[in-house]
Coordinates of C-alpha atoms and ligand atoms in Angstrom, one line a residue:
X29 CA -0.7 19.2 -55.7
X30 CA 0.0 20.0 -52.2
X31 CA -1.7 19.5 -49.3
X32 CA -3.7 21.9 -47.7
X33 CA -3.4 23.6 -44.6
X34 CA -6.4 21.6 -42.7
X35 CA -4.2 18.4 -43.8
X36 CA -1.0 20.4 -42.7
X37 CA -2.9 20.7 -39.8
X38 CA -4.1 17.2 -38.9
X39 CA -0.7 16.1 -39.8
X40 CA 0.6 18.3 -37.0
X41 CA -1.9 16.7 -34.3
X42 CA -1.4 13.2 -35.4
X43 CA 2.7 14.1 -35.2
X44 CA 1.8 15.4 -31.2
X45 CA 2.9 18.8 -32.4
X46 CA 1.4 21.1 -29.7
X47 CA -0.7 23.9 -31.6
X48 CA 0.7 27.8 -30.5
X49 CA -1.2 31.2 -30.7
X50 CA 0.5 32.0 -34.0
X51 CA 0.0 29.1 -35.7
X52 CA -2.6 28.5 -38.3
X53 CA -5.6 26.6 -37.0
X54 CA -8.7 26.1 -38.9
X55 CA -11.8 28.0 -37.9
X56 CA -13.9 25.9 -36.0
X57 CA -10.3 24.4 -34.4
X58 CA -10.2 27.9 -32.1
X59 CA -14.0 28.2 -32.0
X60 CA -14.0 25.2 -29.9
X61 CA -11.3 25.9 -27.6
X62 CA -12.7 29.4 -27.1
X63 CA -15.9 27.6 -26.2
X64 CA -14.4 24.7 -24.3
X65 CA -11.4 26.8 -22.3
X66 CA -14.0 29.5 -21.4
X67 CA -16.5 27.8 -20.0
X68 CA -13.6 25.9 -18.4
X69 CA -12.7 29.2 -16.7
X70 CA -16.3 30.0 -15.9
X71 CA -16.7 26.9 -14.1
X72 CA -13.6 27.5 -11.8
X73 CA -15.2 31.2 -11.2
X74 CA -18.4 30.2 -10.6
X75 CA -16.9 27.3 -8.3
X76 CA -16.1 29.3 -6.1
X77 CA -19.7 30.7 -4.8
X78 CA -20.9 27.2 -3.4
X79 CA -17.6 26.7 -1.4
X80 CA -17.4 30.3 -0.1
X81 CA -21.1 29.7 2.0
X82 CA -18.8 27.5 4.0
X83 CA -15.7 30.1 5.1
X84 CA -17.3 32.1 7.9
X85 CA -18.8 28.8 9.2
X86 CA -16.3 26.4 9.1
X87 CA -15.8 24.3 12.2
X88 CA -12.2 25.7 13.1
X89 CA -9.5 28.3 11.8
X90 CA -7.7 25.3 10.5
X91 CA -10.7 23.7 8.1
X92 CA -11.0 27.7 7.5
X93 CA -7.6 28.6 6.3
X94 CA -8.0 25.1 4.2
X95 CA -10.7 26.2 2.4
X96 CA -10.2 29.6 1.9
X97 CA -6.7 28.5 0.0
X98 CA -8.8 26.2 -1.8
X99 CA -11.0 28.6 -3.5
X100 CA -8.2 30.9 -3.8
X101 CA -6.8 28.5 -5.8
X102 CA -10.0 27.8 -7.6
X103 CA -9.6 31.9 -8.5
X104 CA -6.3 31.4 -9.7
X105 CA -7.4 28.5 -11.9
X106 CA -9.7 30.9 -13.6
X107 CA -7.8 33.2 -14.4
X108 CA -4.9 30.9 -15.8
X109 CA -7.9 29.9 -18.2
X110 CA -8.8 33.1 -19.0
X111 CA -5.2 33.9 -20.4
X112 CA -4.8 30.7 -22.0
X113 CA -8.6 31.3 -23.4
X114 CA -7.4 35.1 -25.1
X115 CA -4.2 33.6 -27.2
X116 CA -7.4 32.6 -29.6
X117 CA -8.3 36.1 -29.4
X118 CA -11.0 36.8 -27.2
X119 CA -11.3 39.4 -24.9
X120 CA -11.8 38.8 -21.0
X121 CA -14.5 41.3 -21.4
X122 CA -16.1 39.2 -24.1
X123 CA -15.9 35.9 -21.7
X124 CA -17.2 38.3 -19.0
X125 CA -20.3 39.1 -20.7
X126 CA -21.2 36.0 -22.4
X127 CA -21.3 34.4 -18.9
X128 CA -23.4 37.2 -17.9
X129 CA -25.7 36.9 -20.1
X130 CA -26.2 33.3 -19.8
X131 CA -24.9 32.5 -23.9
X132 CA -21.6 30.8 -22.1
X133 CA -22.2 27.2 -19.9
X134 CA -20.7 26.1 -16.5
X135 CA -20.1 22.8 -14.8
X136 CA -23.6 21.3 -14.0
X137 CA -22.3 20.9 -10.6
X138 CA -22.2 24.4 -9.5
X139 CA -25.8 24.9 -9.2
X140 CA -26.3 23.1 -6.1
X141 CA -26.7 23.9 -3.0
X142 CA -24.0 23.5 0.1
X143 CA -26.2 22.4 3.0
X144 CA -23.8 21.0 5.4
X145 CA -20.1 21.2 6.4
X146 CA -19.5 17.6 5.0
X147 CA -20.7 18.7 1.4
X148 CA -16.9 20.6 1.1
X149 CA -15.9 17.5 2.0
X150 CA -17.9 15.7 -0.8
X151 CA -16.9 18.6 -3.0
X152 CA -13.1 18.4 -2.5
X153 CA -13.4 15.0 -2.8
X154 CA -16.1 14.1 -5.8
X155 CA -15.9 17.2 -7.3
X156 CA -12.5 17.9 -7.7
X157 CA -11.9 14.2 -8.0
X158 CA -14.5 14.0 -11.3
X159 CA -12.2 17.3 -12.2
X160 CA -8.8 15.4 -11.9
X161 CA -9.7 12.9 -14.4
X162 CA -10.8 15.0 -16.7
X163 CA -7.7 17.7 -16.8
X164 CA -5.2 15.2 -16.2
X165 CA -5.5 13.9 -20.3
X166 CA -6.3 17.9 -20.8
X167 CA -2.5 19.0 -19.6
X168 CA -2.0 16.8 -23.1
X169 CA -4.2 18.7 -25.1
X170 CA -3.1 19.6 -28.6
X171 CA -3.4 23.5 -27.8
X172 CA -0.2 24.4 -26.3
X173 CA -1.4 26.7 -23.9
X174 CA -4.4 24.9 -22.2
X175 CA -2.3 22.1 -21.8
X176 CA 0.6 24.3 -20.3
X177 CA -2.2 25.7 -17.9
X178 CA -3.6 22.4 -16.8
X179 CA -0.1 21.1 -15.5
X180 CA -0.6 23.3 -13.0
X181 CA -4.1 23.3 -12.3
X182 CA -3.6 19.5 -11.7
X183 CA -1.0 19.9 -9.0
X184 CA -3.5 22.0 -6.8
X185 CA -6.4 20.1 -8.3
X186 CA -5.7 16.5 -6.7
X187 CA -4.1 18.1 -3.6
X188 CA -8.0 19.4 -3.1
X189 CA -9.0 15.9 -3.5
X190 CA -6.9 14.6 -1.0
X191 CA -8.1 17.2 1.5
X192 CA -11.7 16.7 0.8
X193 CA -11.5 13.2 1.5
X194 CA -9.4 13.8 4.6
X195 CA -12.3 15.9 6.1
X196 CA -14.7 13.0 4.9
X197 CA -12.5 10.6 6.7
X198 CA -12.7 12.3 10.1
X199 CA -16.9 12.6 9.9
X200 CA -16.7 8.9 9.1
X201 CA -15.0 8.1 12.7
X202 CA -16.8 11.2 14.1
X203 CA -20.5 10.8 15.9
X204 CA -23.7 9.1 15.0
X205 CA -24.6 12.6 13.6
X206 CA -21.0 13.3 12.2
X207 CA -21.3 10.1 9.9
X208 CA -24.7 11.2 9.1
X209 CA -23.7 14.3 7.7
X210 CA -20.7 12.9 5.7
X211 CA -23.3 9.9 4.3
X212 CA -26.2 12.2 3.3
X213 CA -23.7 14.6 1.6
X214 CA -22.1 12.0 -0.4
X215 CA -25.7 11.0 -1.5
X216 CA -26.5 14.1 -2.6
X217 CA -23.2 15.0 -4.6
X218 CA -23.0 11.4 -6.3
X219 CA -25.1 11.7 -9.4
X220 CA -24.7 15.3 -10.1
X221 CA -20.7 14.9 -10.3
X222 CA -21.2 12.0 -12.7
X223 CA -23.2 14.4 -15.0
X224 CA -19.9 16.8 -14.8
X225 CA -18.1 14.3 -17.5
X226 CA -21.3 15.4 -19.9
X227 CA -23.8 13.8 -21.8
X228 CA -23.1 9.9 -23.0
X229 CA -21.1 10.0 -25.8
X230 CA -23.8 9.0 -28.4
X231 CA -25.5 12.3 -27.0
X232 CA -22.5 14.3 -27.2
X233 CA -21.9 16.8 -30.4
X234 CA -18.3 17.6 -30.2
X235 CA -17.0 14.1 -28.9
X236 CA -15.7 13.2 -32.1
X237 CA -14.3 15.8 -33.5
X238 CA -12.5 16.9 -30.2
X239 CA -11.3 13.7 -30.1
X240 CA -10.1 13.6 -33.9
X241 CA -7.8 17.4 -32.8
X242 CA -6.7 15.2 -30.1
X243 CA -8.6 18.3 -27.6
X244 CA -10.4 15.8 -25.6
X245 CA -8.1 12.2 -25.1
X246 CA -11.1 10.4 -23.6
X247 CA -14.8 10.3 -24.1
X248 CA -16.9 11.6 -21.8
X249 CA -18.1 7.8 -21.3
X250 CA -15.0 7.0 -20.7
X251 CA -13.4 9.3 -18.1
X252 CA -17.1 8.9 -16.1
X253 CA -16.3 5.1 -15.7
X254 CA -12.9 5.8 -14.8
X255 CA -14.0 7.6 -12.2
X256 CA -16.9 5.5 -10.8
X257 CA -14.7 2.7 -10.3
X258 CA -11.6 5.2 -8.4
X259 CA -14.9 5.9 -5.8
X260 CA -16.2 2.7 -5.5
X261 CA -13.0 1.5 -4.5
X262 CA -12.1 4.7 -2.3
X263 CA -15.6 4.7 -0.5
X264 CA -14.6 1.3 1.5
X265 CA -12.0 3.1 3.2
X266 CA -14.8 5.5 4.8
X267 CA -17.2 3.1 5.3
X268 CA -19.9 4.8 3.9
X269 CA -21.8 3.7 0.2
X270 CA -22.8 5.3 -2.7
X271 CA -26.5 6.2 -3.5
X272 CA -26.8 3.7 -6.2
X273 CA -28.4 0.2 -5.8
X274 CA -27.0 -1.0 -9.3
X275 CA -23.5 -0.5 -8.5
X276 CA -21.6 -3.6 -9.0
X277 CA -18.1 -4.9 -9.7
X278 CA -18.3 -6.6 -13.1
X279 CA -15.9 -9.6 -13.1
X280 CA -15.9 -9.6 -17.2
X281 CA -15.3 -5.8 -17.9
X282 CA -13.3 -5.4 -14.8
X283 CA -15.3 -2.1 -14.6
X284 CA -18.4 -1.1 -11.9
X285 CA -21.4 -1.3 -13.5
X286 CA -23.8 1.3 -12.9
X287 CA -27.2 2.9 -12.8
X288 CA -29.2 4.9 -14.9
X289 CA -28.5 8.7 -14.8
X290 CA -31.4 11.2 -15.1
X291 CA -30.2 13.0 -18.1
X292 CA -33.5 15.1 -18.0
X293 CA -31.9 16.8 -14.5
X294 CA -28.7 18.1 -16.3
X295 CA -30.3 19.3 -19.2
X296 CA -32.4 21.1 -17.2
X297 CA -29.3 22.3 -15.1
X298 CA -27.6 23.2 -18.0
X299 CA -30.7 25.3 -19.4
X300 CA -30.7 27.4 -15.7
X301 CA -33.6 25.5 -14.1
X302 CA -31.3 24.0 -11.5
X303 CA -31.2 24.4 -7.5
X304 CA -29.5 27.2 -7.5
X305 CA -28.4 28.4 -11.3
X306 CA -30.5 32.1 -10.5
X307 CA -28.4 32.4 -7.3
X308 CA -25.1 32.0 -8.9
X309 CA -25.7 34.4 -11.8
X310 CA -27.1 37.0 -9.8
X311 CA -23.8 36.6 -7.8
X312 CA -21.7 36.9 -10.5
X313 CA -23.5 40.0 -12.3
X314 CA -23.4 41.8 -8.4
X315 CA -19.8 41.0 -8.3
X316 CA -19.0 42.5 -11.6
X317 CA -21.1 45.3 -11.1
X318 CA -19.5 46.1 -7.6
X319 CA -16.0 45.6 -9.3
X320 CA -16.2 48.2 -11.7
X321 CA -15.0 50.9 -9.8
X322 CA -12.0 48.7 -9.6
X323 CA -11.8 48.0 -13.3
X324 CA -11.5 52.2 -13.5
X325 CA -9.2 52.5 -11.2
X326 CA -6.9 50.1 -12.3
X327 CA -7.2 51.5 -15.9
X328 CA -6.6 55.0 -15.0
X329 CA -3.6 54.3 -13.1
X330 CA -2.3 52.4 -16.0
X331 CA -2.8 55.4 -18.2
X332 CA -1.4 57.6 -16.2
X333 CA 1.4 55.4 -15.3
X334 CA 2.3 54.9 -19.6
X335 CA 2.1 58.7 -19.4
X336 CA 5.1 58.7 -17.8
X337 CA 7.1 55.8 -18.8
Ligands
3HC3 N1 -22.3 21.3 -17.3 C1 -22.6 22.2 -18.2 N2 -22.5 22.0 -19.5 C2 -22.1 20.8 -20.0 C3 -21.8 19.8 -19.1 C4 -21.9 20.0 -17.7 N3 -21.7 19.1 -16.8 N4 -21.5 18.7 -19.8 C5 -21.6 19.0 -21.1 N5 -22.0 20.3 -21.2 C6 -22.3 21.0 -22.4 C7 -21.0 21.2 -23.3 O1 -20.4 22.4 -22.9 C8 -21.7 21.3 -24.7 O2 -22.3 22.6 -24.8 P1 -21.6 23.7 -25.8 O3 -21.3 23.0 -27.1 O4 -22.6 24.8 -25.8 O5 -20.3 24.1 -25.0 C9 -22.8 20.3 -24.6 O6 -23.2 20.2 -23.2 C10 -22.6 18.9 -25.2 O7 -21.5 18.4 -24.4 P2 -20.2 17.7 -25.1 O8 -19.8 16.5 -24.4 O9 -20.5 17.5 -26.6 O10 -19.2 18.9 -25.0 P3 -17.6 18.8 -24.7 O11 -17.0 18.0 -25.8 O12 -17.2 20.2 -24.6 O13 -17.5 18.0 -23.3 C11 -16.8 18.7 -21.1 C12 -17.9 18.6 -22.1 C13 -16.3 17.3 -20.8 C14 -17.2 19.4 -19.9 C15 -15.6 19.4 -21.8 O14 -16.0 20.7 -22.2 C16 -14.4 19.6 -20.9 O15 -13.6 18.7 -20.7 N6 -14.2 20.8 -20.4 C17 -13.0 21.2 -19.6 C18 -13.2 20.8 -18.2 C19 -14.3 21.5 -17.5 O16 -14.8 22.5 -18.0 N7 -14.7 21.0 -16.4 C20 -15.8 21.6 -15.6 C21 -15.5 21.5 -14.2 S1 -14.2 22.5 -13.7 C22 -14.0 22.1 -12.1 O17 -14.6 21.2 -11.7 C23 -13.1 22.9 -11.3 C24 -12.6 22.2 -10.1 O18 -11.6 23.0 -9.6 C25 -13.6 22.0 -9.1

């Protein structure tokens, strides 16, 4: 008797044969990746709202041309997602309206506020940091094209980092205010990044199966301690701390230990009762509403342009 196509399958993922469009895939295979590399895209999209309260006050036309590239980047993260999210076969449209209508998630992290200058700092740095870690193993994703679209996501991704922590670095040698600034935003972006990597992994349905179609390469335990021990090490060099009491270099793990999370605060987040979840969805709808004289355009001149051709 021979074996089935979900062996096939798993036989390909265990071999590190990248998945393609047109192969077959079982079901819930594409269901997830749908889910995962949409909301992926969301969160890029959605990224972009917090950082953009800071372009028409940044402190100078250089930190202004910086972030505005940023979050252009950010848009072009999106929409590599997007593509890479409709080889499964759904529609932008679809992924439009399921963010819309609050059925499809977003990174936690988007739903606070950006009260100071030093939070793009902290965001460029913690935010895009937490992101590194977790698209870095994604550019080896079994599905050919997420993995293809993370390469380059990546590139941009830790160059974001590096600037974030640049603009950090000069607070941290700045005034008594200056360091102020850079200390309470790092305070306030801490825990909230560490809930980006997801729930622990005893809390977290699609862990193990992700893991099994070689989607996910880490856990999202994992990639979270990874990352607190990359900050805890990088945070000396601006001689600030992290808002945690219980962090602590373990001699026998060779890992940080650290505190508790409040996993109540991004369930809550995730279920739109965060800072600023309202906010960001009202933005979203406006700007799709306001687009769609755009969409039309676009569309007609496409017609009329395959008129002709
Ligand atoms: N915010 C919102 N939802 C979250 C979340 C978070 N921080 N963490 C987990 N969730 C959701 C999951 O989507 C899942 O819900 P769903 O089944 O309805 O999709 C549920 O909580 C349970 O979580 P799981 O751990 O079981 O889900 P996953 O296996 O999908 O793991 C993940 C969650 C680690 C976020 C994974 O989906 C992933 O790696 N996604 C790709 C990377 C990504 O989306 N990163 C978000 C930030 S993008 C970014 O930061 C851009 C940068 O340029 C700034």
């Amino acid at each position: 008797m021979g074996i089935n196509l979900e062996e096939q399958f798993q036989q390909k993922i265990d071999q590190e044969i990248k998945i393609e469009p047109k192969d077959w895939m079982p079901q819930k295979y594409r269901h997830t990746l749908i889910r995962q590399i949409s909301q992926h895209a969301h969160s890029e999209v959605v990224g972009m709202l917090p950082e953009g309260n800071w372009i028409s006050r940044a402190p100078s036309l250089k930190r202004k041309a910086i972030l505005l590239a940023k979050i252009q980047d950010e848009a072009g993260h999106g929409l590599y997602l997007y593509s890479a999210a409709e080889t499964l076969g759904i529609s932008r449209d679809e992924m439009y309206e399921q963010l819309h209508s609050g059925k499809a998630k977003y990174s936690s992290i988007f739903n606070y506020p950006t009260l100071t200058w030093a939070d793009m700092g902290a965001i460029g740095w913690l935010v895009d940091g937490a992101a590194i870690l977790n698209q870095v193993p994604l550019c080896r994703t079994s599905y050919g094209p997420y993995a293809r679209a993370m390469i380059r996501v990546c590139k941009e991704e830790s160059f974001h980092q590096r600037q974030g922590f640049e603009s950090l670095l000069v607070l941290s040698k700045g005034t008594e205010d200056q360091k102020r600034m850079c200390q309470e935003a790092i305070n306030r972006w801490w825990w909230p990044c560490l809930m980006m990597f997801g729930p622990p992994d005893d809390q977290s349905p699609n862990t193990i199966q992700s893991m099994q179609w070689k989607i996910k390469r880490f856990s999202n335990d994992e990639l979270r301690q990874k990352f607190v021990n990359m900050i805890a090490e990088q945070i000396k060099i601006l001689g600030m701390t992290l808002p945690d009491p219980d962090l602590e270099w373990n001699e026998e793990t060779m890992q940080y230990d650290f505190g508790k999370i409040n996993w109540e605060e991004l369930k809550q987040v995730i279920q739109g009762n965060g800072p600023c979840n309202k906010e960001r969805m009202d933005a979203r709808r406006k700007a799709w509403n306001d687009g769609e004289w755009v969409r039309d355009a676009a569309s007609a001149y496409a017609a009329k342009h395959s008129k002709q051709l």
